[in-house]
Short mmCIF file of C-alpha atoms in Angstrom, two decimals:
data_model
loop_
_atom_site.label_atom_id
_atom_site.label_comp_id
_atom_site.label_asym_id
_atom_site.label_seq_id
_atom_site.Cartn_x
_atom_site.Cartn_y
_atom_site.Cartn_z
CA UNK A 246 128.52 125.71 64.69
CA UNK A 247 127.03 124.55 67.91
CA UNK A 248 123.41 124.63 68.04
CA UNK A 249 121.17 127.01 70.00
CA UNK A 250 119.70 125.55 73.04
CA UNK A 251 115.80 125.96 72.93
CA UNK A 252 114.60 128.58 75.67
CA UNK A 253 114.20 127.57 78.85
CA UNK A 254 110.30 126.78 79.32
CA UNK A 255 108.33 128.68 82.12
CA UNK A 256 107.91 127.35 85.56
CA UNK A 257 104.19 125.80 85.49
CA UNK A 258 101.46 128.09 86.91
CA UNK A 259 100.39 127.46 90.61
CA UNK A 260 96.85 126.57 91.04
CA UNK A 261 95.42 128.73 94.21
CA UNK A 262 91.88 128.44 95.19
CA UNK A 263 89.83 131.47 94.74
CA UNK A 264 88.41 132.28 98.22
CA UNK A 265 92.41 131.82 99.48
CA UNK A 266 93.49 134.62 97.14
CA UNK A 267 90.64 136.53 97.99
CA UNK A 268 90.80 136.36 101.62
CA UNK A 269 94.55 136.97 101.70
CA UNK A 270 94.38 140.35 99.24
CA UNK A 271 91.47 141.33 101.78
CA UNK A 272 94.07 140.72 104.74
CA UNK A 273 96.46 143.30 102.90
CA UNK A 274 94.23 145.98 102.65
CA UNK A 275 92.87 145.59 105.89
CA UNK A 276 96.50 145.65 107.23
CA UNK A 277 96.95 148.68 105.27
CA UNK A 278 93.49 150.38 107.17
CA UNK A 279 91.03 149.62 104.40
CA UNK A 280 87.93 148.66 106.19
CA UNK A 281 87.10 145.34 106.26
CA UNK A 282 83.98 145.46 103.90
CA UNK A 283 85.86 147.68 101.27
CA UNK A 284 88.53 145.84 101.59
CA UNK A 285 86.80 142.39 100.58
CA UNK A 286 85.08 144.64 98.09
CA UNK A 287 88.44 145.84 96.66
CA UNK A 288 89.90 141.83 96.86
CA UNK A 289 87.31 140.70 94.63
CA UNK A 290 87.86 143.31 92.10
CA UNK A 291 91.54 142.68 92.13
CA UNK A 292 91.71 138.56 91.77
CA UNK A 293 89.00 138.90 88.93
CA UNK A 294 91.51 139.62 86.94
CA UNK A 295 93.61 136.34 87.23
CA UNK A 296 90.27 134.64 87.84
CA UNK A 297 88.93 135.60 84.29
CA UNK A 298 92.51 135.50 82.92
CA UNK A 299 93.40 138.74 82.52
CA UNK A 300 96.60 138.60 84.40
CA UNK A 301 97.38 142.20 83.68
CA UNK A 302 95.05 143.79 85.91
CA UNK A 303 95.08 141.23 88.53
CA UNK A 304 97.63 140.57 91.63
CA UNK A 305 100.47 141.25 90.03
CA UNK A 306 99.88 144.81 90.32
CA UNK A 307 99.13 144.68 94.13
CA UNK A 308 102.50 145.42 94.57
CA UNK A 309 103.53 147.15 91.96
CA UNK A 310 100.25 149.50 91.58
CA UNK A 311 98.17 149.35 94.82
CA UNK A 312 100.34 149.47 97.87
CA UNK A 313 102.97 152.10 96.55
CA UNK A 314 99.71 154.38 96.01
CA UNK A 315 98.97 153.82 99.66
CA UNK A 316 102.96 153.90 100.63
CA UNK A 317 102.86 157.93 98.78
CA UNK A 318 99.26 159.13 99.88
CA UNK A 319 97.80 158.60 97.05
CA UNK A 320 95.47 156.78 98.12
CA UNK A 321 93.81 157.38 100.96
CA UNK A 322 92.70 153.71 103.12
CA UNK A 323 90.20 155.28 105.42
CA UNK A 324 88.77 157.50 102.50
CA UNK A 325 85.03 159.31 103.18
CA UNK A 326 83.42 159.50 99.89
CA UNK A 327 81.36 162.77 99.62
CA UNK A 328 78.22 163.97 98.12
CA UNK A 329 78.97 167.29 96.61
CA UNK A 330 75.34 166.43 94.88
CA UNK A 331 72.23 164.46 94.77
CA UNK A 332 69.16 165.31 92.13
CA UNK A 333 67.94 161.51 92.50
CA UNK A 334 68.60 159.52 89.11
CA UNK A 335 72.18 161.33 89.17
CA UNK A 336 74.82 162.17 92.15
CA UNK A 337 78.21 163.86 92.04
CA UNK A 338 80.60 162.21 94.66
CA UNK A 339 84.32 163.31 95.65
CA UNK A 340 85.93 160.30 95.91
CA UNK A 341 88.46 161.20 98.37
CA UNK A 342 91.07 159.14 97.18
CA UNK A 343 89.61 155.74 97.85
CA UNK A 344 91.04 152.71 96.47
CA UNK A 345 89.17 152.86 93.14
CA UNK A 346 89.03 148.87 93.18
CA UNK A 347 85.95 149.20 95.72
CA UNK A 348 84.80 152.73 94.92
CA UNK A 349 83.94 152.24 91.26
CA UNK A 350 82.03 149.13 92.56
CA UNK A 351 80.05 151.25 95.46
CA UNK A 352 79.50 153.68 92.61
CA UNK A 353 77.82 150.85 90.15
CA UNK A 354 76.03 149.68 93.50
CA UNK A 355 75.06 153.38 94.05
CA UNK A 356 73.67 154.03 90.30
CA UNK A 357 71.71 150.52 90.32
CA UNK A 358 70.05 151.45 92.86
CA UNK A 359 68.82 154.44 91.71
CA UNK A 360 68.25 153.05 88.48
CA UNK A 361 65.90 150.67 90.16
CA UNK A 362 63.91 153.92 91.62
CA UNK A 363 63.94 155.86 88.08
CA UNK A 364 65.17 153.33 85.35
CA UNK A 365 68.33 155.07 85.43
CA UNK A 366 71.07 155.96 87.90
CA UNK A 367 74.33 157.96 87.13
CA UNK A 368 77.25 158.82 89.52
CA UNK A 369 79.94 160.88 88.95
CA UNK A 370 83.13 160.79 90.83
CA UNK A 371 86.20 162.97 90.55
CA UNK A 372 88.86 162.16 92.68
CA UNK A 373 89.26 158.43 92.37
CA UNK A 374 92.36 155.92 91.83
CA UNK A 375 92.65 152.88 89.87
CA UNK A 376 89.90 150.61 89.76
CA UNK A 377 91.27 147.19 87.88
CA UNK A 378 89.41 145.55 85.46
CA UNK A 379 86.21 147.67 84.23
CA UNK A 380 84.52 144.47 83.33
CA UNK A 381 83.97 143.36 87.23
CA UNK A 382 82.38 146.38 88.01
CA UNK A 383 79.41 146.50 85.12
CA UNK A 384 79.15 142.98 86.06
CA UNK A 385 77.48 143.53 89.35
CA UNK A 386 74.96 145.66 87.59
CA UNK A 387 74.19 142.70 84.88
CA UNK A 388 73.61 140.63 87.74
CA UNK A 389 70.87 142.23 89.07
CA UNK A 390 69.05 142.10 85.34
CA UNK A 391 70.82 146.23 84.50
CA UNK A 392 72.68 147.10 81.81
CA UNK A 393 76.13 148.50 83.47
CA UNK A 394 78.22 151.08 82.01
CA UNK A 395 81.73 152.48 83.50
CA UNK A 396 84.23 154.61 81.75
CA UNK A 397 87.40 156.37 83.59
CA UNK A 398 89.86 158.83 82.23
CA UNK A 399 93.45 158.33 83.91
CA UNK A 400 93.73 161.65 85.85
CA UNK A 401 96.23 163.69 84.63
CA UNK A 402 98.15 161.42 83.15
CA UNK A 403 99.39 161.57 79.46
CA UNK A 404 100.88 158.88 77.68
CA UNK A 405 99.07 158.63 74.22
CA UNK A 406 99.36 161.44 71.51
CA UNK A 407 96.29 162.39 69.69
CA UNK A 408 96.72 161.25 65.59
CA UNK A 409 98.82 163.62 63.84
CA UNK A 410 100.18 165.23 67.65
CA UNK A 411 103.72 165.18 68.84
CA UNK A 412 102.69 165.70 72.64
CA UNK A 413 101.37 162.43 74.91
CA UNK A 414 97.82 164.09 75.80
CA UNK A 415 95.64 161.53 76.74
CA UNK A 416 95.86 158.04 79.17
CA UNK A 417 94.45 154.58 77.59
CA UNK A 418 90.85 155.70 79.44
CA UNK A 419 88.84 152.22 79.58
CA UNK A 420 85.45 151.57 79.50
CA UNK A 421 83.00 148.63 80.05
CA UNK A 422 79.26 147.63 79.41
CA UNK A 423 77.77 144.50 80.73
CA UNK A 424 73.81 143.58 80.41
CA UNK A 425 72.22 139.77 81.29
CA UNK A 426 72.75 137.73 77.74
CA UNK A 427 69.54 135.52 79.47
CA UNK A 428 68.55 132.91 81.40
CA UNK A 429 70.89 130.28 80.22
CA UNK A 430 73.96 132.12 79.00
CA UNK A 431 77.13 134.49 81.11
CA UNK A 432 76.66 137.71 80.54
CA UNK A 433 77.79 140.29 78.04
CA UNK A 434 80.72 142.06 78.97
CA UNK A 435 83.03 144.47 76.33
CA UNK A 436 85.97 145.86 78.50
CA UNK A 437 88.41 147.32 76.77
CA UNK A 438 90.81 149.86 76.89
CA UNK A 439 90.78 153.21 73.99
CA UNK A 440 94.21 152.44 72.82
CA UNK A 441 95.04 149.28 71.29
CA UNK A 442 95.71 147.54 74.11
CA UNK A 443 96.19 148.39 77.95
CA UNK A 444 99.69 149.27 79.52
CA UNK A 445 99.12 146.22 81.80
CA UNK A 446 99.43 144.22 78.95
CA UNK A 447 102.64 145.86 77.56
CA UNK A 448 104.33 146.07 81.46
CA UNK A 449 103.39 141.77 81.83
CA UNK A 450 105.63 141.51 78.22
CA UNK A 451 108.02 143.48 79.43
CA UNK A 452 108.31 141.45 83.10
CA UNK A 453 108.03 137.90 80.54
CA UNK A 454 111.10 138.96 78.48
CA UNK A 455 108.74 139.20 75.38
CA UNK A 456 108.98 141.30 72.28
CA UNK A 457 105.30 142.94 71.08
CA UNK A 458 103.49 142.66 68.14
CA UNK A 459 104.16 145.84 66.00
CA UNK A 460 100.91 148.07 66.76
CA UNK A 461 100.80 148.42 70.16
CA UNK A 462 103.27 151.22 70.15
CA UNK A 463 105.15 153.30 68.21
CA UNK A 464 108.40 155.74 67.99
CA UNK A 465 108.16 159.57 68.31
CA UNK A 466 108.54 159.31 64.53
CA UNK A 467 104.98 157.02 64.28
CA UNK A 468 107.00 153.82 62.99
CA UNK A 469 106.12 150.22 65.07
CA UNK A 470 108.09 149.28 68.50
CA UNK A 471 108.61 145.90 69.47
CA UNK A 472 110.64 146.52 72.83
CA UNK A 473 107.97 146.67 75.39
CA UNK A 474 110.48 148.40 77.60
CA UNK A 475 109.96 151.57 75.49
CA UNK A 476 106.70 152.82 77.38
CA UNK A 477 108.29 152.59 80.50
CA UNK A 478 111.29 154.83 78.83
CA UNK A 479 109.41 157.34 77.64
CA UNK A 480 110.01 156.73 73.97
CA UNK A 481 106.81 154.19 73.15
CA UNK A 482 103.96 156.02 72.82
CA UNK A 483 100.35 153.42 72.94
CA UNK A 484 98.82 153.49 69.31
CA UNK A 485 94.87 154.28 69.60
CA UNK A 486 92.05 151.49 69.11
CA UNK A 487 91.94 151.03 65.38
CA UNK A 488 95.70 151.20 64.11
CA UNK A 489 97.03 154.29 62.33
CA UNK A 490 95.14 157.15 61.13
CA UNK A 491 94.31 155.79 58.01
CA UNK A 492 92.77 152.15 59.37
CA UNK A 493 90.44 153.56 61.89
CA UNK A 494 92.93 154.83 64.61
CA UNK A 495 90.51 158.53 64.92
CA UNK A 496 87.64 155.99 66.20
CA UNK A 497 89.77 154.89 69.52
CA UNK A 498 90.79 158.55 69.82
CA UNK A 499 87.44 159.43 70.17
CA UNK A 500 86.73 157.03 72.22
CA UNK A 501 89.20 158.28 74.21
CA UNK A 502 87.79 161.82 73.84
CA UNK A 503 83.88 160.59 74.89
CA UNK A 504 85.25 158.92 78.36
CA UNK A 505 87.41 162.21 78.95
CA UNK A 506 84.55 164.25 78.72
CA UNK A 507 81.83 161.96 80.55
CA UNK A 508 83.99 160.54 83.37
CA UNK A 509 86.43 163.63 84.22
CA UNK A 510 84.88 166.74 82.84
CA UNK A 511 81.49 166.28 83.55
CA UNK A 512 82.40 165.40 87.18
CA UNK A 513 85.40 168.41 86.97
CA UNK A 514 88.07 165.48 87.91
CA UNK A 515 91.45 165.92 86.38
CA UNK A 516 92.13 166.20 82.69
CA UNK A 517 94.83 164.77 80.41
CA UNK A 518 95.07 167.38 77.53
CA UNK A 519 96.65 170.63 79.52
CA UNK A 520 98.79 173.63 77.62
CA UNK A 521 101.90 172.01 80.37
CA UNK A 522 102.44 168.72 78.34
CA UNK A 523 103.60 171.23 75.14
CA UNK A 524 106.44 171.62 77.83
CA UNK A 525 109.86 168.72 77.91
CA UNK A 526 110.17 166.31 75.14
CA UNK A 527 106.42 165.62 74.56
CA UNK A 528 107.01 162.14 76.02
CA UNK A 529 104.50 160.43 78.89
CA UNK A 530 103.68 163.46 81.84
CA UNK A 531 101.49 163.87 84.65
CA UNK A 532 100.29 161.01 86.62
CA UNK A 533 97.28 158.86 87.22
CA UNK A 534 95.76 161.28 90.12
CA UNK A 535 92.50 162.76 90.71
CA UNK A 536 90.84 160.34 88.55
CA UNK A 537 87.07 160.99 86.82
CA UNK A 538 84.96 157.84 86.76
CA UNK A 539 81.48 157.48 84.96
CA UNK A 540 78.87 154.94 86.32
CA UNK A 541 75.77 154.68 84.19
CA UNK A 542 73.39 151.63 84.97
CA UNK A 543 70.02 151.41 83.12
CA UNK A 544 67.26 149.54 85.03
CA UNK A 545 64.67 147.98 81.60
CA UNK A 546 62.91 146.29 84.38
CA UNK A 547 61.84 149.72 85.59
CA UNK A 548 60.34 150.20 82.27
CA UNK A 549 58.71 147.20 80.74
CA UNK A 550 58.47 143.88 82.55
CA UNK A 551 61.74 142.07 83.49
CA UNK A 552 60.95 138.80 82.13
CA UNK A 553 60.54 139.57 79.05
CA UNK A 554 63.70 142.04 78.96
CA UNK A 555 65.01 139.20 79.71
CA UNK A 556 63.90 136.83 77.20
CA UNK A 557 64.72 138.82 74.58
CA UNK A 558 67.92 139.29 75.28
CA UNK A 559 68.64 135.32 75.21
CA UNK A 560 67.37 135.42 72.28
CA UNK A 561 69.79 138.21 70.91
CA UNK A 562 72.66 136.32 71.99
CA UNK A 563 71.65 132.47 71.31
CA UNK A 564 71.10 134.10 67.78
CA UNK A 565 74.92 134.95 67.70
CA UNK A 566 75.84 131.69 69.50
CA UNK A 567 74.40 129.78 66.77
CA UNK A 568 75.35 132.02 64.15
CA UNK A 569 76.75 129.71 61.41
CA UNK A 570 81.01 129.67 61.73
CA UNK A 571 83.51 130.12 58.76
CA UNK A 572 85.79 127.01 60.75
CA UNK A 573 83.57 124.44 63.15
CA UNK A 574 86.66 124.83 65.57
CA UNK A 575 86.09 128.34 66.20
CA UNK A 576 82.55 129.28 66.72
CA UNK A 577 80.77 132.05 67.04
CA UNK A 578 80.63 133.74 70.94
CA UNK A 579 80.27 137.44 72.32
CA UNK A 580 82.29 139.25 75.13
CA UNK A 581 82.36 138.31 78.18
CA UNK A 582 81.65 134.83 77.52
CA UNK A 583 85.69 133.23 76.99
CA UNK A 584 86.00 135.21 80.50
CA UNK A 585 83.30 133.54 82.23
CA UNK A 586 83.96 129.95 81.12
CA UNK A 587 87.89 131.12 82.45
CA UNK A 588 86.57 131.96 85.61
CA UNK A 589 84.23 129.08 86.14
CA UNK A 590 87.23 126.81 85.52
CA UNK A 591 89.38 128.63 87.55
CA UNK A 592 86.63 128.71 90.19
CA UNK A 593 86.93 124.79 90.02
CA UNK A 594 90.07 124.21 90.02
CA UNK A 595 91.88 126.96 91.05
CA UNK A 596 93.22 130.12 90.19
CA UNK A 597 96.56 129.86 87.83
CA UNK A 598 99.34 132.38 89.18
CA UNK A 599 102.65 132.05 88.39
CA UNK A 600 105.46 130.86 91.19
CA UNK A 601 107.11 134.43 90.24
CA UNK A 602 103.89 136.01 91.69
CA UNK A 603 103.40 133.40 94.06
CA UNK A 604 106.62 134.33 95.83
CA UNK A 605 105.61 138.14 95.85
CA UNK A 606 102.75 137.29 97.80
CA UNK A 607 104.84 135.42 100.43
CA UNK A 608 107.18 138.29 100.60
CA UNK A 609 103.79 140.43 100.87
CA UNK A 610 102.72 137.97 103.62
CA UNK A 611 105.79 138.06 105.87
CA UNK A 612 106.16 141.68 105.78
CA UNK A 613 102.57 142.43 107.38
CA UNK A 614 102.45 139.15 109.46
CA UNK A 615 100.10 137.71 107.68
CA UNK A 616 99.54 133.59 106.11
CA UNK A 617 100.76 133.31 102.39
CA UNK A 618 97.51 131.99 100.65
CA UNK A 619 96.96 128.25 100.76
CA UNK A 620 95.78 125.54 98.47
CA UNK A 621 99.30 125.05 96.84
CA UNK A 622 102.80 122.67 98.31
CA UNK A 623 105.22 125.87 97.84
#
């Protein structure tokens, strides 16, 4: 028999710097009529996900999520964000279809600063798009000493069955909260997705060639897929945050459930579970429109002095730091804090992307006239 040749290994990853990405995603919206403030606003929120390694929600979906929202009016670039209410601590905006990478961070910005009046701030939005990676948005409320909370619901779409259903009913509806960790330490930040994991990371398996662990999804019978291909199909369905029923799976579900009812029916955006999806096979329906978006920020220094919020809260998570490990090689850490050391590195030494992605931002580039970003002999 003649051996089988090892795979082929992947191209090495490109090494941008992070102000060059930034500045040339802010260039594409712009080009696209995104106003130049938003649309460095929605650049940041966009390359934090390849700068904190979470390639998934970062420029690879520029073209494949972003611009076809703006190409089918989905998403509006000159979007007017309304106030449909104001009672002070908590305001109920219509989002007007604004790119929901810089609206869910004016919304943050919005609640902090309310918080700051009345130690809280809420703001509602129906009518949003995709906003990235949750994460980046609490964040800007940690850094200004808040505790940051966002949750959004995916519209109307339905691509996860509720345990025991045989009808999608529900999206993956993420949520984040990020708070200071202290003087001397990145912040805490838990972003995470209800289901098990987030599509993102299915699709970038799918794009790789790779099978999936069995858990992420399953068959319309309930049994494990490994063909990430299948969600795209129709016939994976994502399992829920906690496994199968029996493991913990009605805890993600109701996750799920809590960030359907604070981010899209408290603000009356649009809902996954609807009477229509009993209609068809019962596979994925709807789509990601009209989106409902919580942001919740909590001001302590508005309650009790700052410093010592503060202070306490290194002391919280140096106390897990230096919690004793089972093996010396892994210790002990907290969300948020692998992402930050990731993004200080690639802050130093630029931003990994691979030459696949690379060369969809030069096609990118030379359609709208604008300079591929540099930093990198390709």
């Amino acid at each position: 028999m003649t051996p089988t040749s090892p795979p082929a290994a992947a191209p090495a990853d490109l090494h941008i710097p992070y102000e060059s990405l930034v500045g040339f995603a802010t260039e594409v919206f712009a080009a696209r009529g995104v106003p130049t403030e938003r649309a460095r606003t929605a650049a940041d929120a966009l390359v934090y996900g390849d700068l904190a390694g979470m390639r998934s929600h970062g420029l690879t979906n520029l073209t494949r999520l972003y611009l076809p929202l703006f190409d089918d009016k989905r998403a509006l670039p000159d979007a007017q964000p309304k106030v449909l209410a104001d009672k002070g601590a908590s305001v109920l905006l219509d989002g007007d279809k604004g790119l929901g990478l810089w609206l869910a961070s004016e919304a943050v910005d919005l609640a902090a600063e309310r918080a700051a009046e009345y130690g809280i701030g809420l703001v509602s939005v129906r009518n949003a798009t995709h906003f990235g990676c949750a994460g980046h948005h609490t964040l800007r409320a940690a850094d200004r000493d808040m505790v940051g909370i966002i949750a959004s619901n995916c519209g109307g779409q339905r691509i996860a069955r509720p345990p025991g259903g045989k009808v999608a009913m529900l999206g993956t509806n993420p949520m984040s909260i990020a708070a200071p960790a202290g003087p001397d330490l990145p912040p805490y930040c838990l972003d995470m997705s209800t289901t098990a994991v987030p599509t993102g990371k299915i699709r970038q398996a799918a794009r790789a060639g790779q099978s999936i662990p069995e858990g992420w999804l399953t068959d319309a019978a309930g049994q494990p897929v490994t063909d990430p291909h299948a969600l795209d199909r129709g016939d994976g369905f994502p399992t829920w945050l906690g496994g199968r029923p029996e493991t913990g799976a009605y805890k993600g579900y109701g996750l799920a459930l809590l960030v359907e009812v604070l981010a899209a029916l408290v603000p009356g955006a649009g809902l996954g579970p609807a009477t229509e999806a009993y209609e068809g096979t019962g596979g994925p329906s709807g789509r990601d429109d009209d989106i409902g978006i919580l942001a919740l920020v909590v001001a302590p220094g508005a309650l009790r002095p700052v410093d010592g919020f503060l202070s306490q809260a290194g002391g919280l998570f140096q106390a897990l730091i230096d919690c004793p490990p089972i093996d010396p090689a892994a210790p002990v850490s907290y969300p948020g804090a692998r992402e930050a050391a990731t993004a200080a590195a690639a802050r130093a030494d630029g931003v990994p992307i691979t030459p696949a992605l690379y060369g969809e931002l030069r096609e990118v580039a030379e359609q709208w006239g604008l300079k591929a970003p540099a930093g990198v002999d390709a």
